[in-house]
C-alpha positions as a Markdown table, in Angstrom:
| # | Residue | x | y | z |
|---|---|---|---|---|
| 1 | Met | -63.9 | 39.2 | -56.3 |
| 2 | Arg | -61.3 | 36.8 | -57.2 |
| 3 | Arg | -60.3 | 34.6 | -54.2 |
| 4 | Leu | -56.6 | 33.8 | -53.5 |
| 5 | Pro | -56.3 | 29.9 | -53.4 |
| 6 | Gly | -55.5 | 28.5 | -49.9 |
| 7 | Gly | -51.7 | 28.1 | -50.3 |
| 8 | Arg | -51.2 | 31.6 | -51.9 |
| 9 | Leu | -53.4 | 33.1 | -49.1 |
| 10 | Leu | -51.5 | 31.7 | -46.4 |
| 11 | Ala | -48.1 | 32.6 | -48.1 |
| 12 | Val | -49.3 | 36.4 | -48.0 |
| 13 | Val | -50.6 | 36.3 | -44.5 |
| 14 | Arg | -47.6 | 34.3 | -42.9 |
| 15 | Pro | -45.0 | 37.2 | -42.9 |
| 16 | Phe | -47.5 | 39.3 | -41.1 |
| 17 | Ala | -48.3 | 36.5 | -38.5 |
| 18 | Gln | -44.8 | 36.1 | -38.2 |
| 19 | Gly | -44.3 | 39.5 | -37.4 |
| 20 | Ala | -46.9 | 39.9 | -35.0 |
| 21 | Val | -45.2 | 37.0 | -33.0 |
| 22 | Arg | -41.7 | 37.5 | -33.4 |
| 23 | Ser | -41.6 | 41.3 | -32.6 |
| 24 | Pro | -43.2 | 41.1 | -29.1 |
| 25 | Val | -40.5 | 38.4 | -28.5 |
| 26 | Leu | -37.7 | 40.7 | -29.4 |
| 27 | Leu | -39.2 | 43.3 | -27.7 |
| 28 | Val | -39.1 | 41.7 | -24.4 |
| 29 | Leu | -35.6 | 40.3 | -24.8 |
| 30 | Thr | -34.1 | 43.6 | -25.7 |
| 31 | Ala | -36.1 | 45.7 | -23.1 |
| 32 | Leu | -36.0 | 43.2 | -19.9 |
| 33 | Val | -32.9 | 44.6 | -18.3 |
| 34 | Pro | -33.6 | 48.1 | -19.1 |
| 35 | Gly | -37.3 | 47.9 | -18.1 |
| 36 | Ala | -36.1 | 46.1 | -14.8 |
| 37 | Trp | -33.7 | 49.5 | -14.1 |
| 38 | Ala | -36.7 | 51.6 | -14.8 |
| 39 | Ala | -39.2 | 49.8 | -12.3 |
| 40 | Ser | -36.4 | 49.8 | -9.7 |
| 41 | Ala | -35.6 | 53.7 | -10.2 |
| 42 | Phe | -39.6 | 54.2 | -9.5 |
| 43 | Phe | -39.6 | 51.9 | -6.7 |
| 44 | Phe | -36.3 | 53.2 | -4.8 |
| 45 | Leu | -37.5 | 56.7 | -5.7 |
| 46 | Ala | -40.9 | 56.3 | -3.9 |
| 47 | Leu | -39.3 | 54.3 | -0.9 |
| 48 | Thr | -36.3 | 56.6 | -0.4 |
| 49 | Gly | -37.6 | 59.9 | -1.8 |
| 50 | Ser | -34.1 | 61.0 | -2.6 |
| 51 | Ala | -32.6 | 61.2 | -6.0 |
| 52 | Val | -29.1 | 60.4 | -4.7 |
| 53 | Gly | -30.1 | 57.4 | -2.8 |
| 54 | Thr | -32.2 | 56.1 | -5.8 |
| 55 | Phe | -29.0 | 56.6 | -8.2 |
| 56 | Trp | -27.1 | 54.3 | -5.9 |
| 57 | Cys | -29.5 | 51.9 | -5.6 |
| 58 | Val | -30.5 | 51.5 | -9.3 |
| 59 | Phe | -26.6 | 51.3 | -9.7 |
| 60 | Gly | -26.6 | 48.3 | -7.4 |
| 61 | Val | -29.1 | 46.6 | -9.3 |
| 62 | Ala | -27.9 | 47.6 | -12.8 |
| 63 | Val | -24.0 | 46.5 | -12.1 |
| 64 | Pro | -25.0 | 43.0 | -11.1 |
| 65 | Ser | -27.5 | 42.6 | -13.9 |
| 66 | Leu | -24.8 | 43.5 | -16.5 |
| 67 | Val | -23.0 | 40.4 | -15.4 |
| 68 | Val | -25.8 | 38.0 | -14.8 |
| 69 | Phe | -28.2 | 38.6 | -17.6 |
| 70 | Pro | -26.4 | 39.4 | -20.8 |
| 71 | Arg | -25.2 | 35.9 | -22.0 |
| 72 | Pro | -28.6 | 34.3 | -21.6 |
| 73 | Leu | -30.5 | 36.8 | -23.5 |
| 74 | Cys | -27.7 | 37.2 | -25.9 |
| 75 | Arg | -27.8 | 33.3 | -26.4 |
| 76 | Ala | -31.7 | 33.5 | -26.6 |
| 77 | Val | -31.5 | 36.2 | -29.4 |
| 78 | Arg | -28.7 | 34.5 | -31.2 |
| 79 | Ser | -30.7 | 31.3 | -31.1 |
| 80 | Leu | -34.0 | 32.7 | -32.4 |
| 81 | Ala | -32.6 | 34.8 | -35.1 |
| 82 | Gly | -30.7 | 31.7 | -36.5 |
| 83 | Arg | -34.0 | 29.7 | -36.2 |
| 84 | Trp | -36.1 | 32.4 | -38.0 |
| 85 | Thr | -33.5 | 33.2 | -40.8 |
| 86 | Gly | -31.7 | 30.0 | -41.3 |
| 87 | Arg | -28.6 | 31.7 | -40.6 |
| 88 | Glu | -27.1 | 31.1 | -37.2 |
| 89 | Ile | -25.2 | 33.8 | -35.5 |
| 90 | Pro | -22.0 | 32.2 | -33.9 |
| 91 | Asp | -20.9 | 33.5 | -30.8 |
| 92 | Ser | -17.3 | 34.1 | -29.7 |
| 93 | Tyr | -17.0 | 33.4 | -26.0 |
| 94 | Arg | -13.9 | 32.0 | -24.7 |
| 95 | Pro | -13.6 | 28.2 | -24.2 |
| 96 | Leu | -14.1 | 27.4 | -20.4 |
| 97 | Val | -10.9 | 25.9 | -19.0 |
| 98 | Pro | -12.2 | 22.9 | -16.6 |
| 99 | Val | -11.6 | 23.4 | -13.1 |
| 100 | Thr | -8.5 | 21.1 | -12.2 |
| 101 | Arg | -7.0 | 20.1 | -8.7 |
| 102 | Met | -3.3 | 20.6 | -8.8 |
| 103 | Ala | -0.5 | 18.9 | -7.2 |
| 104 | Thr | -0.7 | 21.6 | -4.9 |
| 105 | Arg | -4.3 | 20.8 | -3.8 |
| 106 | Tyr | -5.3 | 24.2 | -5.1 |
| 107 | Trp | -8.0 | 24.3 | -7.8 |
| 108 | Trp | -6.7 | 26.3 | -11.3 |
| 109 | Asn | -10.0 | 27.4 | -13.3 |
| 110 | Gly | -8.0 | 29.1 | -16.1 |
| 111 | Tyr | -7.5 | 32.4 | -14.5 |
| 112 | Asp | -6.4 | 31.8 | -10.8 |
| 113 | Tyr | -5.6 | 29.1 | -8.1 |
| 114 | Gln | -8.2 | 28.8 | -5.3 |
| 115 | Arg | -8.2 | 26.6 | -2.3 |
| 116 | Phe | -11.8 | 25.5 | -2.6 |
| 117 | Arg | -13.4 | 24.0 | -5.6 |
| 118 | Trp | -16.8 | 26.0 | -5.2 |
| 119 | Ile | -14.9 | 29.4 | -5.0 |
| 120 | Ser | -12.8 | 28.5 | -8.2 |
| 121 | Leu | -16.2 | 27.7 | -10.1 |
| 122 | Leu | -17.5 | 31.1 | -8.9 |
| 123 | His | -14.3 | 33.0 | -9.8 |
| 124 | Arg | -14.4 | 31.4 | -13.2 |
| 125 | Trp | -18.0 | 32.3 | -13.9 |
| 126 | Ile | -17.3 | 36.0 | -12.7 |
| 127 | Leu | -14.0 | 36.6 | -14.4 |
| 128 | Thr | -15.3 | 35.1 | -17.9 |
| 129 | Arg | -17.8 | 37.7 | -17.6 |
| 130 | Val | -15.3 | 40.4 | -17.0 |
| 131 | Tyr | -12.3 | 39.5 | -19.1 |
| 132 | Asp | -14.0 | 38.0 | -21.9 |
| 133 | Pro | -14.3 | 40.8 | -25.1 |
| 134 | Ala | -17.7 | 38.8 | -25.9 |
| 135 | Ala | -19.1 | 39.4 | -22.7 |
| 136 | Trp | -18.3 | 43.1 | -23.3 |
| 137 | Arg | -20.2 | 42.9 | -26.6 |
| 138 | Asp | -23.1 | 41.3 | -24.9 |
| 139 | Met | -23.3 | 44.2 | -22.6 |
| 140 | Leu | -23.1 | 46.6 | -25.1 |
| 141 | Trp | -26.1 | 44.8 | -26.7 |
| 142 | Ile | -27.9 | 45.4 | -23.6 |
| 143 | Leu | -27.4 | 49.1 | -23.5 |
| 144 | Val | -27.9 | 50.0 | -27.4 |
| 145 | Ala | -30.5 | 47.2 | -27.9 |
| 146 | Pro | -33.3 | 49.0 | -26.5 |
| 147 | Val | -33.1 | 52.1 | -28.9 |
| 148 | Thr | -32.0 | 50.2 | -31.9 |
| 149 | Ala | -33.3 | 46.6 | -32.3 |
| 150 | Gly | -36.0 | 47.5 | -29.6 |
| 151 | Ala | -37.3 | 50.6 | -31.3 |
| 152 | Ala | -37.3 | 48.8 | -34.7 |
| 153 | Ala | -39.4 | 45.6 | -33.3 |
| 154 | Ala | -41.5 | 48.1 | -31.2 |
| 155 | Ala | -42.4 | 50.6 | -34.0 |
| 156 | Pro | -45.2 | 48.3 | -35.8 |
| 157 | Leu | -46.6 | 47.5 | -32.5 |
| 158 | Ala | -46.8 | 51.0 | -31.2 |
| 159 | Leu | -48.4 | 52.1 | -34.8 |
| 160 | Val | -50.9 | 49.4 | -34.5 |
| 161 | Ala | -51.6 | 50.1 | -30.7 |
| 162 | Ala | -52.1 | 54.0 | -31.5 |
| 163 | Gly | -54.4 | 53.4 | -34.3 |
| 164 | Ala | -56.6 | 51.1 | -32.1 |
| 165 | Ala | -56.2 | 53.5 | -29.4 |
| 166 | Ala | -57.4 | 56.3 | -31.5 |
| 167 | Ala | -60.4 | 54.5 | -33.0 |
| 168 | Ala | -61.4 | 53.7 | -29.6 |
| 169 | Arg | -61.1 | 57.1 | -28.2 |
| 170 | Pro | -63.9 | 59.8 | -28.5 |
| 171 | Gly | -63.0 | 62.8 | -30.7 |
| 172 | Thr | -61.0 | 64.8 | -28.6 |
| 173 | Ala | -57.9 | 67.4 | -29.1 |
| 174 | Pro | -55.7 | 67.2 | -30.7 |
| 175 | Leu | -57.7 | 65.0 | -33.1 |
| 176 | Pro | -61.1 | 66.1 | -34.2 |
| 177 | Glu | -63.9 | 63.4 | -34.9 |
| 178 | Glu | -63.7 | 63.8 | -38.5 |
| 179 | Ala | -60.0 | 63.1 | -38.6 |
| 180 | Arg | -60.1 | 60.3 | -35.8 |
| 181 | Val | -60.8 | 57.3 | -38.1 |
| 182 | Pro | -58.6 | 58.0 | -40.9 |
| 183 | Ala | -55.8 | 58.5 | -38.5 |
| 184 | Ala | -56.7 | 55.3 | -36.7 |
| 185 | Val | -57.0 | 53.3 | -40.0 |
| 186 | Leu | -53.7 | 54.9 | -41.6 |
| 187 | Ser | -51.7 | 54.1 | -38.3 |
| 188 | Thr | -53.0 | 50.5 | -38.2 |
| 189 | Ala | -52.5 | 50.0 | -42.0 |
| 190 | Leu | -48.7 | 51.2 | -41.5 |
| 191 | Gly | -48.0 | 49.0 | -38.5 |
| 192 | Val | -49.5 | 45.9 | -40.1 |
| 193 | Leu | -47.2 | 46.6 | -43.3 |
| 194 | Leu | -44.2 | 47.2 | -40.9 |
| 195 | Leu | -44.8 | 43.9 | -39.1 |
| 196 | Pro | -42.7 | 41.7 | -41.6 |
| 197 | Leu | -39.8 | 44.3 | -41.4 |
| 198 | Gly | -39.5 | 45.6 | -37.9 |
| 199 | Trp | -38.1 | 41.9 | -36.3 |
| 200 | Arg | -35.8 | 41.5 | -39.5 |
| 201 | Ala | -34.1 | 45.0 | -38.8 |
| 202 | Thr | -33.8 | 43.8 | -35.0 |
| 203 | Val | -31.9 | 40.5 | -36.5 |
| 204 | Leu | -29.8 | 42.7 | -38.6 |
| 205 | Val | -28.6 | 44.8 | -35.5 |
| 206 | Ala | -28.1 | 41.7 | -33.5 |
| 207 | Arg | -26.1 | 40.0 | -36.5 |
| 208 | Arg | -23.6 | 43.2 | -36.3 |
| 209 | Leu | -23.3 | 43.6 | -32.6 |
| 210 | Leu | -23.6 | 39.7 | -31.2 |
| 211 | Gly | -21.2 | 38.2 | -34.0 |
| 212 | Pro | -17.8 | 37.8 | -33.6 |
| 213 | Ser | -16.1 | 41.0 | -34.0 |
| 214 | Leu | -13.5 | 41.3 | -37.0 |
| 215 | Leu | -10.4 | 40.8 | -34.4 |
| 216 | Val | -12.0 | 37.7 | -33.3 |
| 217 | Arg | -12.8 | 36.6 | -36.8 |
| 218 | Ser | -9.4 | 37.5 | -37.9 |
| 219 | Thr | -7.7 | 35.5 | -34.9 |
| 220 | Thr | -10.1 | 32.6 | -35.7 |
| 221 | Arg | -9.0 | 32.5 | -39.3 |
| 222 | Ile | -5.5 | 32.6 | -38.4 |
| 223 | Ala | -6.0 | 29.7 | -36.1 |
| 224 | Val | -7.7 | 27.7 | -38.9 |
| 225 | Leu | -4.8 | 28.3 | -41.3 |
| 226 | Val | -2.3 | 27.2 | -38.9 |
| 227 | Gln | -4.3 | 24.2 | -38.0 |
| 228 | Gly | -5.0 | 23.2 | -41.7 |
| 229 | Arg | -1.1 | 23.7 | -42.2 |
| 230 | Ala | -0.3 | 21.5 | -39.8 |
| 231 | Asp | -2.9 | 18.9 | -40.6 |
| 232 | Leu | -1.6 | 19.2 | -44.4 |
| 233 | Thr | 1.7 | 18.7 | -43.0 |
| 234 | His | 0.8 | 15.4 | -41.4 |
| 235 | Ala | -1.0 | 14.2 | -44.3 |
| 236 | Gln | 1.7 | 14.6 | -46.6 |
| 237 | Glu | 4.0 | 12.7 | -44.2 |
| 238 | Ala | 1.5 | 10.0 | -43.8 |
| 239 | Glu | 1.0 | 9.8 | -47.4 |
| 240 | Leu | 5.0 | 9.6 | -48.0 |
| 241 | Arg | 5.0 | 6.9 | -45.5 |
| 242 | Arg | 2.2 | 4.9 | -47.3 |
| 243 | Ile | 3.9 | 5.0 | -50.8 |
| 244 | Glu | 7.5 | 4.2 | -49.2 |
| 245 | Arg | 5.7 | 1.1 | -47.5 |
| 246 | Asp | 4.0 | 0.1 | -50.6 |
| 247 | Leu | 7.1 | 0.2 | -52.6 |
| 248 | His | 9.1 | -1.6 | -50.0 |
| 249 | Asp | 6.7 | -4.3 | -49.4 |
| 250 | Gly | 5.6 | -4.5 | -53.0 |
| 251 | Ala | 7.3 | -3.7 | -56.0 |
| 252 | Gln | 10.7 | -3.9 | -54.5 |
| 253 | Ala | 10.4 | -6.8 | -53.0 |
| 254 | Arg | 9.4 | -8.5 | -56.5 |
| 255 | Leu | 12.2 | -6.5 | -58.3 |
| 256 | Val | 14.3 | -8.3 | -55.9 |
| 257 | Ser | 12.7 | -11.5 | -56.5 |
| 258 | Ile | 13.0 | -11.2 | -60.4 |
| 259 | Gly | 16.9 | -10.3 | -59.9 |
| 260 | Leu | 17.4 | -13.4 | -57.9 |
| 261 | Ser | 15.5 | -15.5 | -60.5 |
| 262 | Leu | 17.7 | -14.2 | -63.2 |
| 263 | Ser | 21.0 | -15.0 | -61.6 |
| 264 | Ala | 19.6 | -18.6 | -60.7 |
| 265 | Ala | 18.7 | -18.9 | -64.4 |
| 266 | Glu | 22.0 | -17.6 | -65.5 |
| 267 | Arg | 23.5 | -20.4 | -63.2 |
| 268 | Leu | 21.5 | -23.3 | -64.8 |
| 269 | Leu | 21.6 | -22.0 | -68.2 |
| 270 | Gly | 23.9 | -24.7 | -69.5 |
| 271 | Glu | 22.7 | -27.6 | -67.0 |
| 272 | Asp | 18.8 | -27.9 | -66.8 |
| 273 | Gln | 16.8 | -26.2 | -69.3 |
| 274 | Ala | 13.3 | -27.2 | -68.0 |
| 275 | Glu | 14.4 | -25.3 | -64.7 |
| 276 | Val | 15.4 | -22.1 | -66.5 |
| 277 | Arg | 12.2 | -22.2 | -68.2 |
| 278 | Ala | 10.3 | -22.4 | -64.6 |
| 279 | Leu | 12.5 | -19.6 | -63.4 |
| 280 | Leu | 11.9 | -17.3 | -66.8 |
| 281 | Arg | 8.2 | -18.0 | -66.4 |
| 282 | Gln | 8.2 | -17.0 | -62.6 |
| 283 | Thr | 10.3 | -14.0 | -63.5 |
| 284 | Arg | 7.8 | -12.8 | -66.2 |
| 285 | Glu | 4.9 | -13.6 | -63.7 |
| 286 | Asn | 6.9 | -11.4 | -60.9 |
| 287 | Ser | 7.4 | -8.5 | -63.3 |
| 288 | Leu | 3.6 | -8.4 | -64.5 |
| 289 | Ala | 2.8 | -8.2 | -60.7 |
| 290 | Ala | 5.3 | -5.2 | -60.0 |
| 291 | Leu | 4.0 | -3.4 | -63.0 |
| 292 | Arg | 0.5 | -4.2 | -61.7 |
| 293 | Glu | 1.7 | -2.7 | -58.2 |
| 294 | Leu | 3.3 | 0.1 | -59.5 |
| 295 | Arg | 0.1 | 1.1 | -61.4 |
| 296 | Glu | -1.9 | 0.9 | -58.3 |
| 297 | Leu | 0.4 | 2.7 | -56.3 |
| 298 | Thr | 0.2 | 5.9 | -59.3 |
| 299 | Gln | -3.2 | 5.3 | -59.4 |
| 300 | Gly | -3.5 | 6.2 | -55.5 |
| 301 | Ile | -1.5 | 9.5 | -56.0 |
| 302 | Val | -3.1 | 10.9 | -58.9 |
| 303 | Pro | -5.6 | 8.8 | -61.1 |
| 304 | Pro | -4.6 | 9.1 | -65.0 |
| 305 | Val | -8.0 | 9.6 | -66.1 |
| 306 | Leu | -7.9 | 12.7 | -63.5 |
| 307 | Val | -5.0 | 14.1 | -65.4 |
| 308 | Glu | -5.8 | 13.6 | -68.9 |
| 309 | Arg | -9.9 | 14.2 | -68.6 |
| 310 | Gly | -10.5 | 16.3 | -65.5 |
| 311 | Leu | -12.6 | 16.1 | -62.2 |
| 312 | Val | -16.0 | 15.2 | -63.9 |
| 313 | Asp | -14.6 | 12.1 | -66.1 |
| 314 | Ala | -13.0 | 10.9 | -63.2 |
| 315 | Ile | -15.9 | 10.7 | -61.2 |
| 316 | Arg | -18.0 | 9.2 | -64.0 |
| 317 | Ala | -15.0 | 6.5 | -64.1 |
| 318 | Leu | -15.3 | 6.1 | -60.5 |
| 319 | Ala | -19.0 | 5.4 | -60.6 |
| 320 | Leu | -18.8 | 3.1 | -63.2 |
| 321 | Asp | -16.6 | 1.0 | -60.9 |
| 322 | Ala | -19.2 | 1.4 | -58.1 |
| 323 | Pro | -21.1 | -1.8 | -57.0 |
| 324 | Leu | -24.1 | 0.1 | -56.3 |
| 325 | Arg | -26.2 | 1.9 | -59.2 |
| 326 | Thr | -24.5 | 5.3 | -59.4 |
| 327 | Ser | -25.5 | 8.3 | -61.3 |
| 328 | Val | -23.5 | 11.5 | -62.0 |
| 329 | Arg | -25.0 | 15.1 | -63.1 |
| 330 | Ser | -22.5 | 17.8 | -63.7 |
| 331 | Thr | -23.0 | 21.6 | -64.5 |
| 332 | Leu | -19.2 | 22.0 | -64.2 |
| 333 | Glu | -18.1 | 23.3 | -67.7 |
| 334 | Arg | -14.4 | 24.0 | -67.1 |
| 335 | Arg | -11.5 | 22.3 | -65.3 |
| 336 | Leu | -10.1 | 23.3 | -62.0 |
| 337 | Glu | -6.7 | 23.6 | -60.7 |
| 338 | Thr | -4.9 | 20.0 | -60.4 |
| 339 | Pro | -4.5 | 20.0 | -56.6 |
| 340 | Ile | -8.4 | 21.0 | -56.0 |
| 341 | Glu | -9.3 | 18.3 | -58.5 |
| 342 | Ser | -7.4 | 15.5 | -56.8 |
| 343 | Ser | -8.9 | 16.8 | -53.4 |
| 344 | Leu | -12.5 | 16.7 | -54.5 |
| 345 | Tyr | -11.7 | 13.5 | -56.5 |
| 346 | Phe | -10.1 | 11.6 | -53.2 |
| 347 | Thr | -13.1 | 13.2 | -51.1 |
| 348 | Thr | -15.8 | 12.0 | -53.5 |
| 349 | Ala | -14.3 | 8.8 | -53.4 |
| 350 | Glu | -14.1 | 8.3 | -49.9 |
| 351 | Leu | -17.9 | 9.2 | -49.5 |
| 352 | Val | -18.8 | 6.9 | -52.3 |
| 353 | Ala | -16.7 | 4.0 | -50.4 |
| 354 | Asn | -18.3 | 5.1 | -47.1 |
| 355 | Ala | -21.9 | 4.6 | -48.9 |
| 356 | Val | -21.1 | 1.3 | -50.3 |
| 357 | Lys | -19.7 | 0.1 | -47.2 |
| 358 | His | -22.1 | 1.7 | -44.4 |
| 359 | Ser | -25.1 | 2.8 | -45.8 |
| 360 | His | -26.8 | -0.4 | -47.2 |
| 361 | Gly | -28.4 | 1.3 | -49.9 |
| 362 | Ser | -29.0 | 0.4 | -53.4 |
| 363 | Ala | -28.2 | 3.9 | -55.1 |
| 364 | Ile | -26.1 | 6.8 | -55.3 |
| 365 | Asp | -26.4 | 10.0 | -57.2 |
| 366 | Ile | -23.5 | 12.5 | -57.2 |
| 367 | Thr | -24.1 | 15.9 | -58.5 |
| 368 | Ile | -21.1 | 18.4 | -59.3 |
| 369 | Asp | -22.5 | 22.0 | -59.4 |
| 370 | Arg | -20.8 | 25.4 | -59.8 |
| 371 | Thr | -21.5 | 27.7 | -57.0 |
| 372 | Arg | -21.1 | 31.6 | -56.5 |
| 373 | Gly | -17.3 | 31.1 | -55.2 |
| 374 | Gly | -16.4 | 27.6 | -56.3 |
| 375 | Val | -17.8 | 24.1 | -56.8 |
| 376 | Ala | -19.7 | 21.7 | -54.7 |
| 377 | Ile | -20.1 | 18.0 | -55.0 |
| 378 | Ala | -23.1 | 16.5 | -53.1 |
| 379 | Val | -23.1 | 12.8 | -52.7 |
| 380 | Thr | -26.6 | 11.1 | -51.8 |
| 381 | Asp | -27.6 | 7.7 | -51.0 |
| 382 | Asp | -30.7 | 5.9 | -50.1 |
| 383 | Gly | -29.2 | 4.1 | -47.2 |
| 384 | Arg | -30.2 | 4.0 | -43.5 |
| 385 | Gly | -28.7 | 7.3 | -42.5 |
| 386 | Gly | -27.2 | 8.1 | -39.2 |
| 387 | Ala | -23.7 | 9.2 | -40.7 |
| 388 | Arg | -22.1 | 11.9 | -38.9 |
| 389 | Ile | -18.7 | 13.6 | -38.8 |
| 390 | Gly | -16.3 | 12.0 | -36.0 |
| 391 | Ala | -18.4 | 8.6 | -35.9 |
| 392 | Gly | -15.2 | 6.6 | -37.3 |
| 393 | Ser | -16.5 | 6.7 | -40.7 |
| 394 | Gly | -13.5 | 8.4 | -42.0 |
| 395 | Leu | -15.4 | 11.6 | -42.4 |
| 396 | Ala | -13.2 | 13.6 | -39.9 |
| 397 | Gly | -10.1 | 12.8 | -42.3 |
| 398 | Leu | -12.0 | 14.4 | -45.1 |
| 399 | Thr | -12.6 | 17.6 | -43.1 |
| 400 | Thr | -8.9 | 17.7 | -42.8 |
| 401 | Arg | -8.1 | 17.3 | -46.4 |
| 402 | Leu | -10.7 | 19.9 | -47.4 |
| 403 | Arg | -9.2 | 22.6 | -44.9 |
| 404 | Ala | -6.1 | 23.0 | -46.7 |
| 405 | Phe | -8.4 | 24.5 | -49.3 |
| 406 | Asp | -10.6 | 26.2 | -47.2 |
| 407 | Gly | -13.4 | 23.7 | -48.0 |
| 408 | Val | -16.1 | 22.4 | -45.9 |
| 409 | Leu | -17.9 | 19.2 | -45.5 |
| 410 | Arg | -21.3 | 18.8 | -44.5 |
| 411 | Ile | -23.6 | 15.9 | -43.5 |
| 412 | Asp | -27.3 | 15.6 | -43.5 |
| 413 | Ser | -28.2 | 12.3 | -42.6 |
| 414 | Pro | -31.2 | 11.7 | -40.4 |
| 415 | Pro | -31.9 | 8.1 | -38.8 |
| 416 | Gly | -33.5 | 6.0 | -41.8 |
| 417 | Gly | -31.9 | 8.4 | -44.4 |
| 418 | Pro | -31.3 | 9.4 | -46.9 |
| 419 | Thr | -27.7 | 10.8 | -46.4 |
| 420 | Arg | -26.5 | 13.7 | -48.3 |
| 421 | Ala | -22.7 | 15.0 | -48.2 |
| 422 | Thr | -22.0 | 18.0 | -49.6 |
| 423 | Val | -18.5 | 19.3 | -50.2 |
| 424 | Glu | -17.8 | 23.1 | -51.2 |
| 425 | Val | -14.7 | 24.4 | -52.0 |
| 426 | Pro | -14.0 | 28.1 | -53.1 |
| 427 | Cys | -12.6 | 28.1 | -56.5 |
| 428 | Ala | -12.1 | 31.2 | -58.7 |
| 429 | Ser | -11.5 | 29.1 | -61.7 |
| 430 | Ser | -14.8 | 27.4 | -61.3 |
């Protein structure tokens, strides 16, 4: 028999081992609260001996447990599902309003006023679990999970347990002795084969029930668009002010100086030829400086190479001017829309400038790739790492620039490096 190499054998066995560990964990998380209800029902039935008394006792246990346990249990399921699949399940809980003491000396918790701070905190804790729609979805998960996600996680384990029990039990009805071993082998084999699938089915149900609802996603999307529009308006206003300031302090001042020099030269034209030559020489220098400043200003608005040759060549020109060794690789075959090209170019320029200024590395690698829904640019340096959005490096401003195009910026920068900044923008023309 041909033996599998160690790596391939591990790759074959790993999904079954993962299922054997993850399915029991998910089964415990989904059956914890209903199991506690069932245990309390048996306890109170044995204690009271009355069905009506047992109902009210269990009801008294069930209602507080639906307030206390759903949120931590659902957070645990979200965390495990995100860690196991690499795709996080975002929650949609309403943000907590800090408990604040008002001028009336009462405490405001976002819902009501209370005289004492601890009562205000307690009310906020209770009301967030009553009025928050995400809390009701958590309660729905607690009720639905045992018969959906829990059943999917329990099925492979139940088949394996049934096979083991059939193999260990003597041949009695309903299984005769000659059918006991085949049934045990079949049940165990089927359970083992389902181990990699049971917990994944549970994760699919969790993603459907524990993720944000359609209403929450729509509301969040509207809020993001409104914020993006406001950020874009502020960015445009700041850009117009920058252009006005550069024109006023640079080219405009030089043009005024040229006019004054020409007026002085006109007055001295028949008197002092040497002075006239000096004024004309100074005027020529000022005109060249004004032209240079105007070119720099237009370069900051839209680089000519970007307009003429497109994003890839513009980034290659940017790499040639970088003080570090910079390489550019691209799989982009066609041009993008001009606003998107401009945003991606300036974002890349800012990332390269940050790498040169803060990374203390020796090389930068830029890749431009097509994605399923747009274009992605990754800027990687071999520096010291530690970059993060909001750390004062200008990365927060880049997220504002990209938000107008529904783009995202991701930073992977562990201490010690390397740093990889990835920009993704959806674009149908890519």
